[in-house]
Backbone as a ProteinNet text record, in pm:
[ID]
protein_1_A
[PRIMARY]
DGAGVLGVLGTPRFMAPEVVRGDAFPSTQTDLFSLSVLIFYMLMVAHPLEGEKEAAIKALDLPAMTKIYGKEPIFIFDPNDDSNRPVPGIHDNALAFWRIYPQFLRDIFIRAFTFGISDPNNGRVRESEWRVEMIRLRDAIFYCPNCSLENFYDSNALKASGGNPGLCWACAAALRLPPRIRIGKSVVMLNYNTELYPHHIDDRKMYDFSAPAAAVSKHPTNPNIWGLKNVSDDKWVVTTAEGSIKDVEPERSVSLALGAKIQFGEAIGEIKL
[TERTIARY]
-492.2	-374.4	-284.9	-158.8	-68.5	59.2	149.2	277.6	387.9	492.6	606.4	698.6	813.2	910.4	957.7	966.4	1015	904.5	784.4	675.9	606.9	623.1	558.4	413	322.3	180.3	134.6	40.1	-11.6	-79.3	-112	-178.4	-75.9	-46.1	56.7	33.7	-91.8	-121.6	-60.8	-37.9	13.3	151.9	216.1	352.8	453.1	573.7	681.9	715.9	756.4	785.5	885.9	988.8	1090.4	1034.3	931.8	866.6	777	705.6	619.9	702.8	820.4	907.7	970.3	971.6	1037.8	1184.2	1225.9	1367	1399.7	1298.1	1323.2	1210.3	1243.4	1142.7	1088.5	968.9	917.6	1013.6	1027.3	1119.6	1070.1	1145	1109.7	1106.1	1203	1208.3	1089.1	1049.8	934.6	804.7	800.7	682.9	664.9	775.1	765.8	696.2	723.7	655.1	505.8	473	332.5	260.6	328.9	270.4	238.3	330.6	307.5	187.5	173.8	58.5	-71	-72.1	-192.8	-230.1	-130.7	-159.4	-211.3	-149.8	-197.9	-342.2	-368.8	-504	-604.2	-562.4	-650.2	-687.9	-591.5	-615.1	-668.4	-625.6	-664.3	-775.5	-804.7	-903.3	-867.6	-740.1	-688.9	-554.2	-509.1	-379.8	-272.8	-154.7	-51.4	8.6	-13.5	45.6	-58.4	-184.4	-291.2	-336.7	-287	-321.6	-348.3	-293.4	-317.1	-277.5	-165.9	-116.6	-211.5	-266.2	-362.7	-493.1	-534.3	-660.3	-654.2	-534.1	-519.5	-521.9	-514.3	-510.2	-651.9	-672.1	-804.4	-833.1	-733.3	-751	-638.6	-674.2	-573.3	-537.3	-469.4	-427.4	-290.3	-233.9	-107.8	6.6	24.1	130.1	111.2	-14.6	-40.7	-9	-48.7	-19.4	130.8	201.7	346.7	411.7	358.1	411.4	384.2	259.8	220.8	282.7	278.5	320.8	463.6	524.9	658.4	763.2	741.5	844.9	846.1	728.7	721.4	633.4	665.6	583.3	612.2	511.2	527.5	420.6	465.4	373.6	284.5	156.6	61.4	83.4	157	187.8	338.9	412.4	557.3	584.7	657.1	680.1	769.7	841.1	933.7	888.4	770.4	720.6	568	511.1	365.4	297.4	367.2	312.5	205.5	185	88.1	-6.2	-46.1	-134.5	-273.7	-345.8	-483.6	-570.4	-664	-752.6	-887.2	-930.2	-1062.3	-1171.6	-1263.7	-1371.3	-1338.6	-1209.9	-1167.5	-1099.9	-1011.7	-935.4	-972.1	-1100.8	-1147.1	-1109.5	-1104.8	-1067.1	-926.9	-834	-696.1	-688.7	-758.5	-756.9	-819.1	-924.2	-994.2	-917.5	-868.2	-808.9	-665.1	-589.6	-449.3	-435.8	-523.1	-512.1	-556.4	-628.4	-679.5	-569	-473.7	-375.4	-260.5	-198.6	-89.5	34.8	121	237.5	330.1	344.2	436.5	393.4	262.6	216.4	237	209.8	233.4	381.5	468	612.6	656.9	602.4	647.4	591.3	472.8	421.7	507.6	547.4	634.8	764	820.1	942.6	917.6	805.5	775.9	763.9	708.8	679.8	768.8	876.5	979.4	1111.4	1172.3	1295.7	1270.7	1150.8	1117.6	1111.5	1095.3	1096.6	1235.6	1300	1431	1543	1526.1	1629.3	1562.5	1521.5	1445.8	1518.7	1649.7	1724.3	1737.6	1732.5	1754.7	1640	1549.9	1446.9	1312.7	1294.9	1164.8	1136.7	1009.9	967.1	942.7	1005.7	996.5	870.1	831.8	711.1	716.5	832.6	845	821.3	863.9	840.9	692.8	625.4	481.7	407.5	450.7	384.5	398	516.4	538.4	450.3	442.9	364.5	214.4	168.5	26.4	-10.7	79.4	55.8	54	147.5	153	25.4	-24.9	-148.7	-266.4	-270.6	-377.3	-373.6	-253.8	-239	-278.4	-277.6	-306	-454.9	-538.9	-682.9	-744.6	-825.8	-915.4	-1044.5	-1148.9	-1282.4	-1335.1	-1406.4	-1471.4	-1580.8	-1586.3	-1689.8	-1829.4	-1836.9	-1966.9	-2022.6	-1942.6	-1992.7	-1935.2	-1836.9	-1776.1	-1688.3	-1661.9	-1575.5	-1428.6	-1347.9	-1206.4	-1130.3	-1046.8	-948.6	-812.4	-705.5	-571.5	-488.6	-423.4	-332	-207	-169.7	-52	28.7	138.1	216.7	272.2	308.9	361.9	255.7	135.7	26.7	-12.5	-7.9	-44.7	53.9	181.9	282.7	267.2	242.3	230.1	109.6	5.3	-117.5	-119.5	-9.5	-5.3	-89.5	-108.5	-184.1	-330	-372.9	-512.1	-525.1	-604.8	-615.6	-694.4	-756.2	-823.3	-967.1	-1014.5	-1153.8	-1164.1	-1276.3	-1302.8	-1309.9	-1245.6	-1245.8	-1385.4	-1472.4	-1603.4	-1712	-1717.9	-1828.9	-1783.7	-1652.1	-1593.9	-1616.6	-1654	-1665.9	-1526.7	-1515.8	-1388	-1351.7	-1227.5	-1181.9	-1128.2	-1138.3	-1078.9	-993.6	-870	-782.1	-812	-815.4	-826.8	-690.7	-683	-550	-469.7	-340.3	-253.9	-137.2	-73.7	39.7	158.6	272.2	396.6	478.9	509.3	592.7	710.1	826.9	940.3	911.5	920.8	892.9	746.4	669.4	530	436.4	332.9	226.6	95.1	20	-106.4	-218.8	-320.1	-436.3	-521.3	-556.5	-630.8	-780.3	-841	-985	-1059	-1190.8	-1272.4	-1253	-1208.5	-1195.1	-1050.6	-954.9	-814.5	-764.3	-685	-613.5	-465.9	-381.5	-238	-201.7	-112.7	-74.9	72.4	115.6	255.3	356	326.7	423.9	440.1	339.8	350.5	450.2	458.6	533.8	656.2	683.7	799.8	858.1	975.2	1037.6	1069.8	1073.5	1104.9	982.7	866.7	743	679.8	757.1	708	586.7	487.9	365.3	279.7	305.2	232.3	98.6	-9.7	-145.3	-218.1	-143.5	-202.3	-308.5	-281.9	-378.1	-346.3	-448.1	-420.8	-351	-265.3	-198.2	-261	-331.6	-397.2	-518.7	-616.9	-738.8	-792.4	-832.4	-896.2	-1031.1	-1059.9	-1185	-1242.5	-1372.8	-1443.6	-1450	-1440.7	-1451	-1587.3	-1592.7	-1719.7	-1829.3	-1792.6	-1895.5	-1899	-1791.4	-1787.2	-1756.8	-1857.9	-1837.3	-1750.2	-1719.9	-1634.7	-1486.2	-1455.5	-1315.9	-1280	-1172.8	-1125.9	-988.9	-962.5	-834.6	-780.7	-661.5	-599.6	-592.2	-664.6	-675.3	-566	-505.4	-402.7	-471	-469.2	-529.9	-422.3	-299.4	-189.9	-175	-74.2	-45.5	63.7	110.9	224.4	183.8	252.7	229.2	293.3	224.4	282.6	324.6	413.2	449.8	422	341.5	300.4	361	416.7	465.8	380.6	312.5	225.8	309.2	243.9	313.3	366.7	302.6	346.6	459.9	491	603.6	568.1	440	403.5	408.3	439.5	457.3	359.3	297.5	207.6	211.5	177.6	168.9	28.6	23	-105.8	-106	-175.8	-181.4	-273.4	-263.3	-356.3	-501.5	-582.4	-724.3	-749.7	-644.7	-659.5	-630.9	-666.2	-652.6	-575.2	-521.1	-457.6	-530.4	-558.4	-630.2	-546.2	-614.7	-546.3	-518.2	-416.9	-381.2	-254.4	-252.7	-138.5	-9.2	91.4	223.5	246.1	141.9	160.6	249.2	343.7	434	409.5	391.6	361	477.6	530.9	639.3	580.6	586	539.3	662.5	712.9	836.7	951.3	1012.7	1125.2	1081	960	910.6	838.2	849.2	780.5	693.6	568	475.9	435.8	421.5	380.5	249.9	155.2	24.8	35.6	-16.7	-23.6	-169.7	-201.1	-338.1	-339.4
2615	2639.5	2743.5	2743.1	2840.1	2850.6	2935.1	2954.6	2937.9	2864.3	2845.8	2965.7	2951.8	3060.7	3098.2	3000	3026.1	3076	3093.8	3147.3	3045.4	2916.1	2811.3	2800.4	2812.1	2801.2	2656.8	2616.1	2480.8	2436.9	2309.4	2251.3	2178.8	2228.2	2166	2017.6	1975.6	1835.1	1740.6	1788.9	1702.2	1743.7	1831.7	1872.4	1790.5	1780.3	1720.4	1812.7	1756.6	1840.4	1951.7	1924.3	2026.6	2144.1	2118.8	2227.5	2306.9	2235.7	2303.2	2395.1	2347.7	2428.5	2545.4	2538.2	2641.7	2614.3	2487.9	2452.1	2406.2	2382.9	2332.2	2374	2383.5	2404.7	2268.7	2265.1	2139.1	2080.2	1948.6	1878.3	1735.7	1657.6	1516.5	1446.1	1476	1411.1	1449.4	1575.4	1615.7	1560.4	1547.9	1488.3	1342.7	1272.1	1132.8	1122.8	1218.6	1218.9	1245	1341.5	1372.4	1252	1178.6	1058.1	956.1	938.4	843.2	884	1014.6	1063.3	1032.7	1056.9	1032.5	884.4	796.5	652.5	608.4	659.1	627	674	795.6	851.7	769.8	726.2	648.6	514.6	448.6	315.8	318.7	415.4	420.4	521.6	606.4	713.8	794.6	824.3	898.3	958.2	1054.3	1117.8	1053.2	1027.3	955.3	1032.5	1163	1243.1	1298.6	1262.2	1317.3	1215.5	1235.7	1149.5	1233.3	1189.4	1259.1	1406.1	1434.5	1572.2	1664.3	1614.6	1694.2	1708.8	1600.8	1604.6	1702.3	1726.1	1814.7	1962.5	1992.7	2132.2	2188.5	2304.8	2367.7	2438.5	2503.7	2576.4	2535.2	2466	2416.8	2528.3	2630.1	2741.7	2711.5	2808	2784	2747.8	2816.5	2775.1	2631.4	2593	2456.8	2355.8	2386.2	2295.8	2285.7	2397.2	2395.1	2302.7	2301.5	2214.2	2067.1	2034.6	1894.7	1836	1913.2	1860.5	1898.5	1989.2	2034.9	2017.4	2079.6	2081.1	1954.9	1896.8	1778	1670.3	1627.6	1524.9	1386.4	1321.4	1187.9	1096.3	987.9	891.2	830.4	819.9	771.1	624.7	550.9	411.4	388.5	492.1	479	372.7	265.7	158.8	200.4	311.6	356	482.5	531.3	653.8	648.5	626	612.7	741.2	853.8	980	1040.7	982.9	1042.9	937.1	843.4	736.7	791.1	721.2	760.8	756.2	848	857.3	793.8	692.4	633.4	739.6	730.2	828.1	946.7	966.1	1076	1021.4	925.8	869.2	722.2	694.6	556.1	489.2	566.5	506.7	448	524.8	476.7	350.1	348.6	232.5	110	131.6	19.4	-36	52.7	6.2	-42.1	12.5	-26.9	-177	-233.8	-375.9	-467.5	-412.1	-494.2	-534.9	-445.5	-466.1	-555.9	-626.5	-718.3	-644.2	-718.3	-657.4	-589.8	-646.3	-584.3	-443.2	-417.5	-282.4	-190.7	-241.7	-160.6	-125	-219.2	-194.5	-80.6	-75.6	29.3	165.2	166.4	292.3	337.7	244.4	279.9	341.4	282.3	338.2	477.9	493.3	621.8	735.3	705	811.4	808.8	730.9	739.2	777.7	683.6	715.6	820.3	818.3	917	1058.1	1070.7	1202	1234.6	1137.6	1164.2	1172	1103.8	1103.5	1122.2	1245.2	1269.5	1227.9	1235.6	1205.8	1056.8	975.6	832.2	744.6	800.9	718.4	717.5	800.2	810.5	689	649.3	538	591.6	530.4	578.5	526.8	593.7	556.6	411.2	367.8	230.1	129.4	163.2	74.5	67	180.8	180.1	97.5	104.9	26.2	-123.2	-163.8	-305	-346.4	-261.8	-296.9	-297.1	-208.6	-208.4	-333.9	-379.1	-504.8	-621	-619	-724.1	-725.5	-607.4	-598.6	-652.6	-619.1	-669.7	-821.8	-877.8	-1023.4	-1091.9	-1017.7	-1075.6	-1081.3	-1025.5	-1021.2	-1160.9	-1192	-1306.9	-1269.4	-1350	-1308.4	-1388.5	-1318.5	-1384.5	-1477.4	-1603.2	-1695.1	-1659.8	-1572.4	-1536.2	-1407	-1299.4	-1169.4	-1127.5	-1202	-1179.3	-1055	-989	-871.6	-912.4	-819.3	-846.5	-853.1	-955	-965.4	-980	-984	-987.7	-1101	-1173.6	-1279.2	-1216.5	-1264	-1213.5	-1333.7	-1362.3	-1481.9	-1476.7	-1358.6	-1346.4	-1381.2	-1327.9	-1356.5	-1503.3	-1560.9	-1701.6	-1791.9	-1761.6	-1839.9	-1824.4	-1701.5	-1675.2	-1746.3	-1767.7	-1830.8	-1981.1	-2035.9	-2179.1	-2222.5	-2132.2	-2165.7	-2125.5	-2060	-2015.1	-1876.8	-1862.3	-1731	-1628	-1669	-1572.9	-1545.6	-1427.4	-1389.1	-1272.4	-1265.9	-1154.2	-1024.6	-921.6	-792.3	-730.6	-767.8	-703.4	-776.8	-910.8	-985	-1083.7	-1096.2	-1184.1	-1332.5	-1368.1	-1509.9	-1569.4	-1700.2	-1768	-1763.4	-1728.3	-1718.2	-1852	-1872.8	-1989	-1938.6	-1982.5	-1939.4	-2017.3	-1949	-2019.2	-2077.9	-2158.6	-2198.5	-2074	-2086.6	-1975.3	-2029.6	-1942.1	-1982.9	-1894.6	-1958.9	-1885.9	-1887	-1767.4	-1751.4	-1663.8	-1723.9	-1648	-1601.2	-1469.9	-1413.8	-1373.2	-1383.6	-1338.9	-1452.1	-1416.2	-1509.7	-1447.7	-1520.9	-1470.4	-1561	-1500.6	-1576.7	-1612	-1740	-1787	-1790.7	-1672.8	-1660.1	-1698.6	-1702.7	-1739.5	-1643.2	-1520.2	-1418.7	-1374.8	-1451	-1412	-1431.3	-1335.5	-1346.6	-1319.1	-1392	-1365.9	-1286.9	-1190.4	-1102.1	-1121.4	-1063.3	-1081	-1048.7	-948	-911.2	-1021.2	-1108.5	-1218.2	-1324.7	-1345	-1460.2	-1421.6	-1292.8	-1247.8	-1124.2	-1139.5	-1029	-910.1	-932.3	-822.8	-736.8	-777.8	-705.1	-650.1	-572.4	-514	-425.1	-437.1	-356.6	-381.6	-490	-515.1	-582.5	-506.1	-557.7	-556.7	-562.6	-543.2	-647.3	-773.2	-880	-997.8	-1066.9	-1179.5	-1294.6	-1362.7	-1481.6	-1608.7	-1595.8	-1710.7	-1661	-1748.9	-1711.6	-1833.2	-1812	-1919.7	-1949.2	-2077.6	-2115.7	-2241.5	-2254.2	-2369.5	-2480.8	-2604.8	-2719.1	-2716.2	-2742.8	-2729.5	-2826.1	-2940.4	-3037.2	-3063	-3027.8	-3048.4	-2915.6	-2848.5	-2715	-2715.1	-2833.1	-2840.6	-2843	-2852.4	-2856.8	-2724.5	-2665.1	-2539.1	-2558.4	-2479.3	-2490	-2353.9	-2355.5	-2234.1	-2249.8	-2163.2	-2173.4	-2092.7	-2152.3	-2085	-1996.7	-1866.6	-1774.1	-1694.9	-1745.6	-1683.4	-1752.3	-1713.2	-1776.3	-1882.3	-1905	-1995	-2121.8	-2227.8	-2354.8	-2352.6	-2412.3	-2432.5	-2578.9	-2603.2	-2740	-2757.4	-2858.6	-2881.2	-3010.3	-3001.9	-3120	-3138.6	-3252	-3276	-3312.4	-3314.7	-3351.5	-3494.1	-3577.9	-3717.3	-3732	-3623.5	-3626.8	-3642.7	-3657.4	-3669	-3531.4	-3531.9	-3407.5	-3404.3	-3288.3	-3274.3	-3131.1	-3116.2	-2984	-2927.6	-2796.7	-2727	-2623.4	-2656.4	-2568.3	-2448.9	-2342.9	-2230.9	-2277.3	-2217.2	-2246.9	-2377	-2442.3	-2559.7	-2519.9	-2608.1	-2575.2	-2682.7	-2642.4	-2735	-2723.9	-2837.7	-2836.6	-2770.2	-2704.8	-2641.1	-2746.9	-2826	-2936.7	-2903.1	-2937.9	-2909.8	-2963.9	-2878	-2920.1	-2917.5	-2891.4	-2884	-2764.7	-2787.2	-2680.7	-2650.4	-2522.1	-2478	-2395.5	-2436.9	-2361.3	-2267.2	-2136.4	-2032.8	-1976.5	-2043	-1995	-2010.6	-1897.7	-1904	-1909.2	-1865	-1862	-1991.5	-2031.2	-2150.7	-2112.8	-2153.8	-2130.2	-2260.9	-2259.5	-2379.7	-2353.5	-2446.5	-2433.4	-2472.7	-2386.2	-2412	-2413.5	-2494.2	-2498.4	-2461.1
367.5	285.5	352.5	312.9	372.4	293.5	341.4	276.1	378.3	340.4	428.8	424.1	492.7	498.2	359	270.6	135.7	43.3	97	16.4	-70.9	-40.5	-119.4	-76.6	-172.2	-142.8	-158.6	-74	-85.3	42.4	49.2	164.8	250.8	370.4	454.3	479.7	484.6	514.6	411.4	290.7	184.6	136.5	211.7	179.7	260.5	209	286.1	403.1	517.2	634.5	608.3	527.9	503.7	423.3	341.8	268.8	363.6	450.7	548.5	638.4	678.4	765.4	691.6	558.9	480.9	458.7	477.6	460.4	319	236.9	102	9.2	-118.2	-220.5	-265.3	-323.4	-378.4	-480.9	-477.8	-566.5	-584.1	-658.8	-675.2	-540.4	-454.2	-323.1	-236.3	-239.8	-158.6	-217.7	-350	-413.6	-371.6	-347.3	-304.1	-168.6	-80.9	48.6	28.2	-55.9	-82.9	-142.3	-229.5	-288	-179.4	-85	24	108.6	133.5	210.1	135.6	5.7	-73.7	-74	-86.7	-87.4	49.1	155.2	289.9	306.1	261.8	274.7	193.8	77	-10	54	118	173.8	316.7	394.6	535.8	564.4	467.1	484.7	609.7	622.9	738.2	699.7	779.2	753.4	840.8	786	862.1	978.6	986.4	1093.8	1190.3	1171.8	1255	1358.7	1481.6	1593.4	1717	1829.4	1956.5	1950.6	1885.6	1883.9	1806.8	1698.6	1622.6	1699.8	1769.4	1844.5	1961.7	2013.4	2129.4	2092.3	1963.9	1919.7	1910.1	1966.6	1966.2	1834	1778.8	1652.8	1558	1450.5	1357.2	1258.4	1311.6	1227.6	1167.6	1095.7	1025.8	1120.9	1234.8	1327.5	1377.3	1403.4	1449.8	1340.1	1216.6	1105.7	1080.6	1095.7	1078	1180.2	1300.7	1405.4	1374	1339.4	1318.3	1192	1084.2	954.4	916.8	994.6	958.6	1066.2	1181.7	1285.2	1371.3	1396.7	1482.4	1419.3	1298	1232.8	1290.6	1343	1401.2	1342.1	1283.2	1223	1330.7	1300.4	1400.2	1437.5	1353.4	1386.2	1393.1	1432.2	1448.8	1555.3	1520.9	1618.9	1734.9	1719.4	1824	1896.2	1862.8	1925.6	1927	2045.1	2055.1	2101.6	2088.5	2139.6	2050.1	1931.7	1839	1782.6	1867.4	1823	1787.2	1698.3	1667.4	1793	1801.1	1917	1883	1959.4	1934.1	1940.3	1846.5	1840.1	1751.8	1722.7	1635.4	1509.7	1530.5	1418.8	1397.5	1396.3	1387.4	1255.3	1147.7	1019.3	1025.5	1079.6	1089.5	1173.9	1285.1	1373.9	1307.2	1229.7	1166.6	1047.5	962.2	837	851.8	943.7	958.7	981.1	1060.9	1094.9	981	884.1	774.4	677.7	657.2	551.3	596.2	501.6	536.1	584.2	652.9	716.6	616.5	496	400.5	364.7	362.2	331.6	451.6	570.3	689.9	701.7	665.5	674.8	583.3	463.2	370.9	412.3	473.8	528.2	646.3	730.4	843	791.4	689.2	630	573.7	502.1	437.5	537.7	657.2	752.8	876.7	871.5	975.7	908.8	836.8	764.6	656.4	599.9	497.7	551.7	683.3	748.4	801.1	866.4	926.8	823.8	710.4	606.4	469.8	439.1	315.7	188.3	187.7	65.1	38	142.2	124.6	173.4	254	315.8	246.6	146.5	80.9	-8.1	-11.4	-96.3	-236.5	-333.4	-470.7	-539	-647.4	-720.7	-766.6	-815.9	-864.3	-751.5	-630.4	-516.6	-482	-488.1	-461.3	-565.3	-689.5	-794	-765.2	-723.5	-689.7	-572.4	-470	-351.4	-380.6	-468.7	-503.4	-582.5	-669	-740.6	-641.5	-548.5	-446.9	-362.8	-330.2	-253.3	-333.8	-460.1	-548	-554.3	-563.6	-571	-440.7	-329.4	-197.9	-165.4	-251.5	-223.6	-229.2	-128.9	-137.2	-66.4	-86.2	-45.2	73.4	159	272.3	219.5	265.4	216.7	266.4	366.4	422.7	363.1	366	319.3	184.4	134.3	2.1	-6	106.1	101	92.4	44.5	23.6	155.8	168.8	275.2	208.1	288.5	230.4	290.2	202.1	243.4	303.4	421.3	491	537.3	469.3	500.6	642.4	689.6	825.7	929.2	910.4	1004.1	998.2	878.3	862.2	936.5	926.4	998.2	1148.4	1192.7	1336.3	1397	1316.1	1366	1343.6	1293.3	1268.2	1150.2	1054.2	934.1	937.4	1044.1	1054.7	991.6	884.1	818.5	897.6	1007.7	1094.5	1056.1	1096.8	1077.5	980.2	911.8	820.8	900.9	850.3	919.6	924.7	828.7	819	896.4	882.2	943.2	1049.8	1069	1172	1145.2	1022.5	987.8	967.4	988.8	967.5	819.1	790.8	652.8	603.1	473.2	407.6	292.3	289.3	181.4	54.3	-58.9	-186.5	-223.6	-328.1	-376.8	-413.6	-414.2	-451.9	-532.7	-606.5	-687.7	-652.9	-632.8	-607.9	-735.9	-785.1	-904.3	-864.2	-849.1	-798.3	-657.1	-634.1	-502.3	-486.1	-592.9	-589.4	-549.2	-472.5	-437.8	-482.8	-563.6	-617.4	-569	-507.9	-464	-585.6	-596.8	-713.8	-682	-684.2	-663.7	-791.2	-782.3	-898.5	-1015.4	-985.9	-1090.8	-1114.1	-1063.9	-1076.9	-1219.7	-1263.3	-1390.4	-1365.9	-1435.9	-1433	-1557.7	-1539.5	-1648.8	-1685.1	-1796.8	-1836.9	-1727	-1644.3	-1540.9	-1436.2	-1422.4	-1327	-1373.4	-1503	-1554.2	-1637.1	-1646.3	-1723.3	-1655.5	-1594.8	-1521.9	-1611.4	-1741.1	-1833.5	-1863.9	-1815	-1845.4	-1717.9	-1645.2	-1521	-1546	-1459.3	-1462.1	-1586.5	-1659.4	-1783.5	-1753.4	-1768.2	-1752.5	-1887.1	-1995.7	-2128.3	-2162.4	-2132.9	-2162.2	-2071.5	-2019.6	-1929.9	-2001.8	-1927.3	-1979.5	-1924.4	-1812.3	-1749.8	-1673.3	-1657.9	-1585.7	-1511.4	-1387.7	-1312.1	-1376.9	-1394.8	-1461.2	-1397.5	-1407.9	-1352.6	-1457.5	-1411.6	-1502.1	-1571.6	-1701.7	-1775.5	-1731.2	-1672.3	-1631.6	-1481.7	-1411.2	-1266.2	-1198.2	-1143.6	-1084.9	-959.9	-907.4	-788.7	-823.4	-950.9	-994.5	-1061.4	-1013.3	-1069.3	-1132.2	-1232.3	-1300.7	-1339.6	-1396.1	-1448.2	-1599.3	-1668.4	-1813.8	-1882.1	-1980.8	-2059.7	-2163.9	-2142.6	-2239.1	-2313.5	-2308.1	-2381.6	-2517.3	-2591	-2720.2	-2708.2	-2585.7	-2566.1	-2491.3	-2519.4	-2451.2	-2312.8	-2214.8	-2083	-2069.3	-1974.5	-1938.9	-1790.2	-1757	-1618.7	-1566.9	-1446.2	-1375.9	-1251.7	-1241	-1126.1	-1004	-888.2	-764.7	-771.3	-854.1	-868.7	-969.6	-1040.6	-1133.1	-1279.4	-1311.8	-1452.9	-1519.4	-1648.5	-1723.4	-1839.8	-1860	-1974.6	-2025.3	-2151.3	-2212	-2193.1	-2175.7	-2168.9	-2280.6	-2386.2	-2502.3	-2474.1	-2552.9	-2537.7	-2540.4	-2453.4	-2435.6	-2360.1	-2312.1	-2226.8	-2082	-1987.4	-1845.5	-1770.9	-1656.9	-1564.3	-1431.3	-1367.9	-1240.4	-1131.8	-1038.7	-926.4	-820.3	-845.5	-757.2	-680.3	-553.6	-467.7	-527.7	-533.5	-577.6	-726.9	-804.6	-949.7	-984.2	-1073.9	-1116.7	-1263.6	-1291.1	-1427.2	-1478.9	-1591.4	-1653	-1756.9	-1724.4	-1816.3	-1887.3	-1986	-2046.6	-1948.2	-1908.4	-1815.3	-1669.5	-1640.9	-1503	-1468.8	-1341.9	-1293.5	-1174.9	-1181.2	-1071.4	-1006.5	-874.1	-801.5	-728.3	-743	-678.9	-532.1	-446.1	-302.6	-260.8	-160.2	-108.4	38.8
[MASK]
+++++++++++++++++++++++++++++++++++++++++++++++++++++++++++++++++++++++++++++++++++++++++++++++++++++++++++++++++++++++++++++++++++++++++++++++++++++++++++++++++++++++++++++++++++++++++++++++++++++++++++++++++++++++++++++++++++++++++++++++++++++++++++++++++++++++++++++++++

């Protein structure tokens, strides 16, 4: 812990650079930087500014911390500056976890620790943006068929590989994508335990996880057939890929068939395989 020029007490590792330097008092804007550091630490089990420069320091005293976290803060995965990359054997968590997450999450971290440092007033990622990205990350989860650990759907990587989802980060087994549903701009992986919530199907109910509106379920007599069960109080209207239309009343299900479109009130979701 230490105190900046302005006498602010705290832990430099989790302060905004301008506070560490003593150029600003804590504020909403500086808290946004601290929030980004905490989220990065939570997901990567590493600090976003601790790379080669931190590893080269013999004694991490207050002047050294002021340099790393305040005067010369460089993101360890800055695409335009590789002078502070993670060091194998020291920053293995950062090296291991960074590659696991989808590109959209890496992009927002890059923004948080590049523009968020160079332009504190306009470049910081706001709490509402993090909430959206965390929901998106949750929706991207699917499971390795071999070890059952969580992997993440990445549309950019899938396109670049010609549709090959790649290998599990944990056991290196070939991955298989489950069915997924696209609702507006959102893509949700339809795993055996997936539930859709009000925020998925109603733009007016952001962050609403109050009660599921739909749940993936197994056919009662054929375990090889999976469907999406209507657990809401509202009727759905389904249009199959062949063009037939049917109603799906509450407690009924629709098969996870390629091209099926489900009208959840005003929102429409399409099943992808």
